PDB file of C-alpha atoms in Angstrom:
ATOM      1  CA  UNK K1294       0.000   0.000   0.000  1.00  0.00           C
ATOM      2  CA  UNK K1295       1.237   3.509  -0.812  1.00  0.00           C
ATOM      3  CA  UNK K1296       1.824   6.357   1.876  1.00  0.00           C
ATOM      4  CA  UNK K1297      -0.114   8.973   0.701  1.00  0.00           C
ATOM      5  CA  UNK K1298       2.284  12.404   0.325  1.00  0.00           C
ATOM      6  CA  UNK K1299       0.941  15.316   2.534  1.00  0.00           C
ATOM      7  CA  UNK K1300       1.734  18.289   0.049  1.00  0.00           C
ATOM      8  CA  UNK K1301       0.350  22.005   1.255  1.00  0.00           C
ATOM      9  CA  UNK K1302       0.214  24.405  -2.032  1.00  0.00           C
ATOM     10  CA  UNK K1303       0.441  28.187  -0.209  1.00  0.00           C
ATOM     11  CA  UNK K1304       1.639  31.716  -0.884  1.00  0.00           C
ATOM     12  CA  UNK K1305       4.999  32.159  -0.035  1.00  0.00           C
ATOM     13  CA  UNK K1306       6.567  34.633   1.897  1.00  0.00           C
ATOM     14  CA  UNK K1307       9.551  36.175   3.818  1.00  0.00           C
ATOM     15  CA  UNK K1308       9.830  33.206   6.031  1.00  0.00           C
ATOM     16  CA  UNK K1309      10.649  30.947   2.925  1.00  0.00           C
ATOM     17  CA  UNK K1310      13.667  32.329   1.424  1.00  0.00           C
ATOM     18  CA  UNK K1311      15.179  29.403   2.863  1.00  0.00           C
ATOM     19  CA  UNK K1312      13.629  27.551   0.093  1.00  0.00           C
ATOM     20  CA  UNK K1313      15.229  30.053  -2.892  1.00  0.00           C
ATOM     21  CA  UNK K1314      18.480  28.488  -3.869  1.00  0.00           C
ATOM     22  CA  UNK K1315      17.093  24.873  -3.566  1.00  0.00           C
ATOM     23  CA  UNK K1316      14.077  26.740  -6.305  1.00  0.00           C
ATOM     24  CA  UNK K1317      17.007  27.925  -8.208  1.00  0.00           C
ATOM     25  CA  UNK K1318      19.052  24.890  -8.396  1.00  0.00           C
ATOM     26  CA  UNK K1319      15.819  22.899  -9.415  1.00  0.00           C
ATOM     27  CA  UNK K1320      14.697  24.975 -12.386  1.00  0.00           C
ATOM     28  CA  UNK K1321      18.380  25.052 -13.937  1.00  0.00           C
ATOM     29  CA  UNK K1322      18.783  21.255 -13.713  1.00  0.00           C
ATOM     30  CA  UNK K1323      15.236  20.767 -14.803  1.00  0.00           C
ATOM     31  CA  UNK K1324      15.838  23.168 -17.888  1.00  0.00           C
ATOM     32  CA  UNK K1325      19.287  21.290 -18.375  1.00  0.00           C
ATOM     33  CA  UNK K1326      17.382  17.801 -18.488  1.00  0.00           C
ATOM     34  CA  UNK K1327      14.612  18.977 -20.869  1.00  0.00           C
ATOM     35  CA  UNK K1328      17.341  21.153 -23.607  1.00  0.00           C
ATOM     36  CA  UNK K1329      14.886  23.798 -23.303  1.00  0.00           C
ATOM     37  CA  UNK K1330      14.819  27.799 -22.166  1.00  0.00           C
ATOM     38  CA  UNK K1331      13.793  28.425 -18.802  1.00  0.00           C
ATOM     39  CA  UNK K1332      15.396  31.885 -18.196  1.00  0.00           C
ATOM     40  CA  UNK K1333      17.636  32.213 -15.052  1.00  0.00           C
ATOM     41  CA  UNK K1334      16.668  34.505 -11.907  1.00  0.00           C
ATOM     42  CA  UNK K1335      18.076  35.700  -9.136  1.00  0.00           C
ATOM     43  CA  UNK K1336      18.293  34.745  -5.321  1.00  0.00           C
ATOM     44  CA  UNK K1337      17.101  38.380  -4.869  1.00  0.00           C
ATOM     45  CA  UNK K1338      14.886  38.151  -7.624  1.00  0.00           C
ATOM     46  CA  UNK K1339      12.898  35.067  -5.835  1.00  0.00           C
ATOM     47  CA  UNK K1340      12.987  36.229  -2.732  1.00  0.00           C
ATOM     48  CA  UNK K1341      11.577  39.582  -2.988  1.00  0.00           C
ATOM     49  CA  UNK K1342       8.693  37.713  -4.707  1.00  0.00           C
ATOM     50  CA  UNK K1343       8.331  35.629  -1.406  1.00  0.00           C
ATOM     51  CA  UNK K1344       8.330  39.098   0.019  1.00  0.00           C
ATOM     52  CA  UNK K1345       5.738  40.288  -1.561  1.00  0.00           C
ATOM     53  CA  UNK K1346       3.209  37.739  -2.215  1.00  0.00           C
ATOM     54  CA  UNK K1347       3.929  37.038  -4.941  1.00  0.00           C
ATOM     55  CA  UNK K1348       4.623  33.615  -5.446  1.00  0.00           C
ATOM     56  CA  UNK K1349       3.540  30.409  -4.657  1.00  0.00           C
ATOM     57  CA  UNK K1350       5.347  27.165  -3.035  1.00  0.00           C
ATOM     58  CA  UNK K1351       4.222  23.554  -2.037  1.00  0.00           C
ATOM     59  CA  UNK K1352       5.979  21.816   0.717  1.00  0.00           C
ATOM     60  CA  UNK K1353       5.823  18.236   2.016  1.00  0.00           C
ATOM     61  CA  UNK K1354       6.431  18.652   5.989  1.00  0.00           C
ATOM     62  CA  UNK K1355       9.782  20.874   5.313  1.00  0.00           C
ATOM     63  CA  UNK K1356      10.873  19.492   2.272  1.00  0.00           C
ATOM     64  CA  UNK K1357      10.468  21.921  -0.746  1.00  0.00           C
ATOM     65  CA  UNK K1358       8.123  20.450  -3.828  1.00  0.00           C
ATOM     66  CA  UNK K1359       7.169  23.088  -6.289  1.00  0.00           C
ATOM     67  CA  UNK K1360       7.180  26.544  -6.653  1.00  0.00           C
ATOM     68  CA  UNK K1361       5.664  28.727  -8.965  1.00  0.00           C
ATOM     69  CA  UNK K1362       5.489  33.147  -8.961  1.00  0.00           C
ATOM     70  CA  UNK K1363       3.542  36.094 -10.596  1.00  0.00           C
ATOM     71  CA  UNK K1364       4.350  39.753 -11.730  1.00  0.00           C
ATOM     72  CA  UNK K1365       2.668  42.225 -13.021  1.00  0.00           C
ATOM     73  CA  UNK K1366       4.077  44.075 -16.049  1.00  0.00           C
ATOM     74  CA  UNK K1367       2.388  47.066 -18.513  1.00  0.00           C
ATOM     75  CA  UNK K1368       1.360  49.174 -15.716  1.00  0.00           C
ATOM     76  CA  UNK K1369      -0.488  45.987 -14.544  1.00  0.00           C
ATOM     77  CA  UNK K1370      -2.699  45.445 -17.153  1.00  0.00           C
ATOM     78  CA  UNK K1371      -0.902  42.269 -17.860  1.00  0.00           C
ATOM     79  CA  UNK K1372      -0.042  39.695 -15.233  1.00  0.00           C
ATOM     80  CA  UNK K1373       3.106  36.665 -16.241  1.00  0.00           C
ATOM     81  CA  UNK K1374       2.619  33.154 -14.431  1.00  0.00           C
ATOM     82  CA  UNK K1375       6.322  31.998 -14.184  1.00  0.00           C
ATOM     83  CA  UNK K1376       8.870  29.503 -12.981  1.00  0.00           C
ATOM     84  CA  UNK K1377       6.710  26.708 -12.270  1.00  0.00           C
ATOM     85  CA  UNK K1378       8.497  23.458 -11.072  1.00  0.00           C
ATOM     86  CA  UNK K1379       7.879  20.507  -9.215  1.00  0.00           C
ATOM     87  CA  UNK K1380      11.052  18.812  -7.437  1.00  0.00           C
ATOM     88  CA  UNK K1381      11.295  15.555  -9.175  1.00  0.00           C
ATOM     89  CA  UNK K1382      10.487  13.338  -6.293  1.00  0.00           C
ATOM     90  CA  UNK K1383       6.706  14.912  -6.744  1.00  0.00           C
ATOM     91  CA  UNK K1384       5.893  14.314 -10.121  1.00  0.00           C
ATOM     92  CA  UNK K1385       3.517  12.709 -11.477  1.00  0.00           C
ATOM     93  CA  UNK K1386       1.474  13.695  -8.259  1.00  0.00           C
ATOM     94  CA  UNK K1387      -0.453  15.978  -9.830  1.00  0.00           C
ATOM     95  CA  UNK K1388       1.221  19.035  -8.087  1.00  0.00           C
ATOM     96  CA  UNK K1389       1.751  21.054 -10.966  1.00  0.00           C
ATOM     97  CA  UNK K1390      -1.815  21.536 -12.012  1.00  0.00           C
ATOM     98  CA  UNK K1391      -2.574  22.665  -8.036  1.00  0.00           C
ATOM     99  CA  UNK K1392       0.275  25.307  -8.082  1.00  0.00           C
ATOM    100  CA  UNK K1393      -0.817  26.147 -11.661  1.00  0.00           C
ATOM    101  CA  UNK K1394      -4.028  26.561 -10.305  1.00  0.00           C
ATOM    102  CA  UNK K1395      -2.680  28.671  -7.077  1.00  0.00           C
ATOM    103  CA  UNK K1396      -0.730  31.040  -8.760  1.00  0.00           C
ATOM    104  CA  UNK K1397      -3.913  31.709 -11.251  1.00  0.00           C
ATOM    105  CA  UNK K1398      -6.072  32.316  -8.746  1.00  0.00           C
ATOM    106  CA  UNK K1399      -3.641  34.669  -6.459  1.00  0.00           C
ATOM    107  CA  UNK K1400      -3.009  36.579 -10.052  1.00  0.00           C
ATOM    108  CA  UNK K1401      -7.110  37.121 -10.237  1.00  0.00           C
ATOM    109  CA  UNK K1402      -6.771  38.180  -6.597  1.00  0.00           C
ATOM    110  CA  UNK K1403      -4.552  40.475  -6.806  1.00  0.00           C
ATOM    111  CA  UNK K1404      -5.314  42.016 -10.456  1.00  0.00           C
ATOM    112  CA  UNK K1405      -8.623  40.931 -11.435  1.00  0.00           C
ATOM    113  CA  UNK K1406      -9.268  43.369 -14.782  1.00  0.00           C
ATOM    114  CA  UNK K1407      -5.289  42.367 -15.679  1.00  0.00           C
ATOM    115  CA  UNK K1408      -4.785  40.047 -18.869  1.00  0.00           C
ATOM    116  CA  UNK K1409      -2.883  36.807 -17.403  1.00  0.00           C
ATOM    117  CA  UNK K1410       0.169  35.131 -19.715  1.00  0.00           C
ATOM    118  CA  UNK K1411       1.996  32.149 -19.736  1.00  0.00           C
ATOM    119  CA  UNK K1412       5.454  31.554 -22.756  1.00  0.00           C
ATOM    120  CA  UNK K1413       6.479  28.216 -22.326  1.00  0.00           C
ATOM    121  CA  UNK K1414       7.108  25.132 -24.210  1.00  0.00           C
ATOM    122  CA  UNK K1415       6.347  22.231 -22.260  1.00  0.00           C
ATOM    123  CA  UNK K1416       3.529  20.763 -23.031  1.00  0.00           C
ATOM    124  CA  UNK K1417       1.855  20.283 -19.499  1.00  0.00           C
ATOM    125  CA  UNK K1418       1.815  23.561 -18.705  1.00  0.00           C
ATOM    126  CA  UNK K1419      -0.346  24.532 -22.074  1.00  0.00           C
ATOM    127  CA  UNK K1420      -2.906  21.739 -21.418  1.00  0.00           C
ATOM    128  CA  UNK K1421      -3.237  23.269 -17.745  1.00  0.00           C
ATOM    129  CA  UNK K1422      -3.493  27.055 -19.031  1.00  0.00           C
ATOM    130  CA  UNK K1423      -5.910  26.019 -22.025  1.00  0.00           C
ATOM    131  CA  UNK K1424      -7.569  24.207 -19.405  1.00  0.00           C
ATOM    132  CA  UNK K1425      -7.764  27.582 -17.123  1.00  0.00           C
ATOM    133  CA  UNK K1426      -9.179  29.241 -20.312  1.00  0.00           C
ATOM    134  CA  UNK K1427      -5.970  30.488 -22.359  1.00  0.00           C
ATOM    135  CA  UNK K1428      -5.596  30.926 -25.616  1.00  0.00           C
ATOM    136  CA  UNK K1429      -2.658  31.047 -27.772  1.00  0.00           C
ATOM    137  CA  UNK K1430      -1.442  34.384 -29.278  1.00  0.00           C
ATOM    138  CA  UNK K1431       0.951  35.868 -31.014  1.00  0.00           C
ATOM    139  CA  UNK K1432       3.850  37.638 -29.144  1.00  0.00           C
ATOM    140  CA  UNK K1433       2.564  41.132 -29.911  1.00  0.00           C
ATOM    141  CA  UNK K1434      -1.014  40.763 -28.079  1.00  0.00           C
ATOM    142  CA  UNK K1435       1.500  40.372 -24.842  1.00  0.00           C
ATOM    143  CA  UNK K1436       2.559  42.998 -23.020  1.00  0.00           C
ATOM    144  CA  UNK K1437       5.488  45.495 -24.397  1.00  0.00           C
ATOM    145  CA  UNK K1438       6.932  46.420 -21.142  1.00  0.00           C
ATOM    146  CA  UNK K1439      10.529  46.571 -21.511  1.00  0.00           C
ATOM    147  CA  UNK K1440      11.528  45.036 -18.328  1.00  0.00           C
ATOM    148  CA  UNK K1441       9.569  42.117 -18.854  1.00  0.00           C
ATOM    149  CA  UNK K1442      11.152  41.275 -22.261  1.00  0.00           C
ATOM    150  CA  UNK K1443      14.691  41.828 -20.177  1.00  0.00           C
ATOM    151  CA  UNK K1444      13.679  39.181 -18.339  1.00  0.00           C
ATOM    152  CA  UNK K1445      14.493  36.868 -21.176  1.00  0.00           C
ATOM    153  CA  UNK K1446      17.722  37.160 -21.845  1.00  0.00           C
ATOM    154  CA  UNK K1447      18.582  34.639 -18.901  1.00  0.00           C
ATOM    155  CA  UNK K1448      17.084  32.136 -21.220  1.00  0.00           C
ATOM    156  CA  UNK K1449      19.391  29.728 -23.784  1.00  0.00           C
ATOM    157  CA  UNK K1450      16.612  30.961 -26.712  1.00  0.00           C
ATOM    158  CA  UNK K1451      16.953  34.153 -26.032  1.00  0.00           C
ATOM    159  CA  UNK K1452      19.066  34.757 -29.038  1.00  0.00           C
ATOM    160  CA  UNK K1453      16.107  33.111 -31.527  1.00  0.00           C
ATOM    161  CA  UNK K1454      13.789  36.008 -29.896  1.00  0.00           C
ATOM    162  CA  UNK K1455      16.320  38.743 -30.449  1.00  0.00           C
ATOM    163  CA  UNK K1456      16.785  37.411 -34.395  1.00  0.00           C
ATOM    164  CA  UNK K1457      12.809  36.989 -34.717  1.00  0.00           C
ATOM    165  CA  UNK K1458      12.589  40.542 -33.293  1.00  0.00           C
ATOM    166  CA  UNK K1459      10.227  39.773 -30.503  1.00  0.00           C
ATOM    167  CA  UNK K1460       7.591  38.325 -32.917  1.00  0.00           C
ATOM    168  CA  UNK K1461       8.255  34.529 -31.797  1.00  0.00           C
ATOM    169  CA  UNK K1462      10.472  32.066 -30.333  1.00  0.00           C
ATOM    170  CA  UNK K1463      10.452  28.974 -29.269  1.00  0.00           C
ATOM    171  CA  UNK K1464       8.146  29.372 -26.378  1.00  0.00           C
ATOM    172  CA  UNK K1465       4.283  29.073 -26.939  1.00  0.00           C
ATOM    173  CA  UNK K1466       2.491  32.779 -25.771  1.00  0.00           C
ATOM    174  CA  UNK K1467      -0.660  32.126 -24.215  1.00  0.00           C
ATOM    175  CA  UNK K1468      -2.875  34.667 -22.674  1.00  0.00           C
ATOM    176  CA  UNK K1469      -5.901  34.615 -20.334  1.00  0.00           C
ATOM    177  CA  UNK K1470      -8.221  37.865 -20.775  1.00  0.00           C
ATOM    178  CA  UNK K1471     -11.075  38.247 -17.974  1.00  0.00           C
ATOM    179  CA  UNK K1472     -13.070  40.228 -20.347  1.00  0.00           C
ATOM    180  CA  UNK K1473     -13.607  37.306 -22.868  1.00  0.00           C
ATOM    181  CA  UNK K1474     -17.032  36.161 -22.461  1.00  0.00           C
ATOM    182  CA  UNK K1475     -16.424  32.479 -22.078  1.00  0.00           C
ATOM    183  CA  UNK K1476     -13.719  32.987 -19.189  1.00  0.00           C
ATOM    184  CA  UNK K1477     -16.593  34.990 -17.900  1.00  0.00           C
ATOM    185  CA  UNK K1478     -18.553  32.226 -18.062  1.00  0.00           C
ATOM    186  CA  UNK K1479     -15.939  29.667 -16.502  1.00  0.00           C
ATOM    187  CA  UNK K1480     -14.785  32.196 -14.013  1.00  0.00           C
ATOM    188  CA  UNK K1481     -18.986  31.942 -12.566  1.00  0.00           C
ATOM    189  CA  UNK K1482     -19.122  28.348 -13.140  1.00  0.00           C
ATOM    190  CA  UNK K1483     -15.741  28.333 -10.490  1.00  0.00           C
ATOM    191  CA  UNK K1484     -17.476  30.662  -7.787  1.00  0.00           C
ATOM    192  CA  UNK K1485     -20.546  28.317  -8.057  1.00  0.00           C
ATOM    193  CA  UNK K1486     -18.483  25.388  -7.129  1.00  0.00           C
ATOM    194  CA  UNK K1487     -16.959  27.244  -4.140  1.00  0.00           C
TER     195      UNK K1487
END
């Protein structure tokens, strides 16, 4: 018989900086293992996320299992979902989806009117945002904040971006707009449930 894992899915904060370069060390062996971009962020970076909210971890007892964090970008009318990743000894337990899930709703939360968007290429993580109600867009319905697009250049792809001249890459864009009648739909269908 299997021991079922306790995993709690929660918004980070100061108190888990602990957690950051274990994070860190995760996503850069994770992107090593898949070949793919994940661009690279700071201690600092992470933790001031932690600091403010903005980001969400899972944690069986004290042992880190996922992590995921938001920002908001365009003078927040756009919100990014980013860095999600699940320690290998929880996969396949379905944690993904619930920090996907998290760091949606905490996004809504905190900027309901704001446009949410995912780039990514793995293909779990665009069956959970189509699933969320995301569509996929080209890379000029995203936002055009500067310091967002910065945030790319810690990524191995970043050159194919640069060459494409921000029009595509190798990531997927996908974008979640609150105004679009059918996520207004699923977004009353969700309250219901609660």
């Amino acid at each position: 018989m299997e021991n079922k894992i306790e995993i709690d899915v929660m918004v980070a904060d100061a108190s888990h900086e602990v957690y950051v370069d274990t994070i860190l060390e995760t996503i850069e062996a994770a992107a090593k293992v898949r070949g793919t971009g994940i661009a690279k962020r700071t201690h600092e970076y992470v933790a001031q996320k932690m600091k403010e909210g903005k980001a969400i971890i899972a944690l069986a007892a004290d042992e880190f299992a996922g992590f995921s964090y938001i920002e908001s970008w365009g003078n927040k009318q756009y919100v990014a979902t980013s860095g999600l990743i699940v320690a290998d000894k929880f996969r396949g337990l379905g944690l993904a989806k619930r920090i996907k899930h998290a760091s949606f709703t905490l996004a809504r939360l905190r900027w309901p009117k704001a446009k949410i968007f995912s780039l990514t290429s793995g293909a779990a993580v665009m069956k959970m945002n189509t699933e969320l109600g995301y569509v996929p867009v080209t890379f000029n319905e995203l936002t055009d904040d500067e310091s967002f697009w910065r945030g790319c250049e810690g990524c191995i792809n970043h050159p194919i971006l640069v060459e494409k001249k921000r029009k595509f890459c190798i990531c997927t864009a996908m974008l979640y707009d609150p105004a679009d009648p059918h996520n207004i739909k699923r977004e009353e269908e969700r309250n219901a449930r609660i």
